[in-house]
Amino acid sequence: MAETLGSLCDKLTVVKLKQWHTADPERRKSLALQESQLSSEINEFIAHAIAGRIPPDRLVFAANKVYASRTGDPETIPGALGESISRLATVNCSLWHEQEKVYEFERVPPDQKDEVVKKLAQLNLERNACIEKIDSLLRNAVTQGKSQTPT
């Protein structure tokens, strides 16, 4: 998959979750390195986008999901860039905890199994919508900035 700002932010939120949930010193060291690399990559990506070194159509990578409801529609993600990244982090936290149930799925009561699967699907759709929204906001900011530049 091509990297976009949304996909890089997604990776960073997952690294932060892993840091939160581990006490192993070696793993923490490795995760700290990943966090640093991803932070640098995000800064570089934004700088390249603003400088025009990334074509606007490469700033987005649409998942082209077919939504049964509007839950995973990028249009339903409110706010600007900061709020969208925050929403992505929140969704990934929820997704992390819902996924934990699947690791011991045999312990989930039978009458709750369908709900766990449905919740995972909804959260994944929302996660993808957040990523697409972040990408779209950056592309729009970059293209609007260029159209306002005097020639």
PDB file of C-alpha atoms in Angstrom, residues 101-102 104-113 116:
ATOM      1  CA  LYS A 101     -11.973 -10.235  22.876  1.00  0.00           C
ATOM      2  CA  VAL A 102     -11.283 -12.149  19.675  1.00  0.00           C
ATOM      3  CA  GLU A 104     -10.093 -15.514  23.522  1.00  0.00           C
ATOM      4  CA  PHE A 105     -13.237 -15.784  21.441  1.00  0.00           C
ATOM      5  CA  GLU A 106     -14.213 -19.031  23.143  1.00  0.00           C
ATOM      6  CA  ARG A 107     -14.782 -16.995  26.331  1.00  0.00           C
ATOM      7  CA  VAL A 108     -17.247 -14.633  24.658  1.00  0.00           C
ATOM      8  CA  PRO A 109     -20.778 -15.757  25.496  1.00  0.00           C
ATOM      9  CA  PRO A 110     -22.514 -17.184  22.401  1.00  0.00           C
ATOM     10  CA  ASP A 111     -25.206 -14.511  22.438  1.00  0.00           C
ATOM     11  CA  GLN A 112     -22.490 -11.779  22.264  1.00  0.00           C
ATOM     12  CA  LYS A 113     -20.275 -13.223  19.508  1.00  0.00           C
ATOM     13  CA  VAL A 116     -18.213  -8.522  18.771  1.00  0.00           C
TER      14      VAL A 116
END
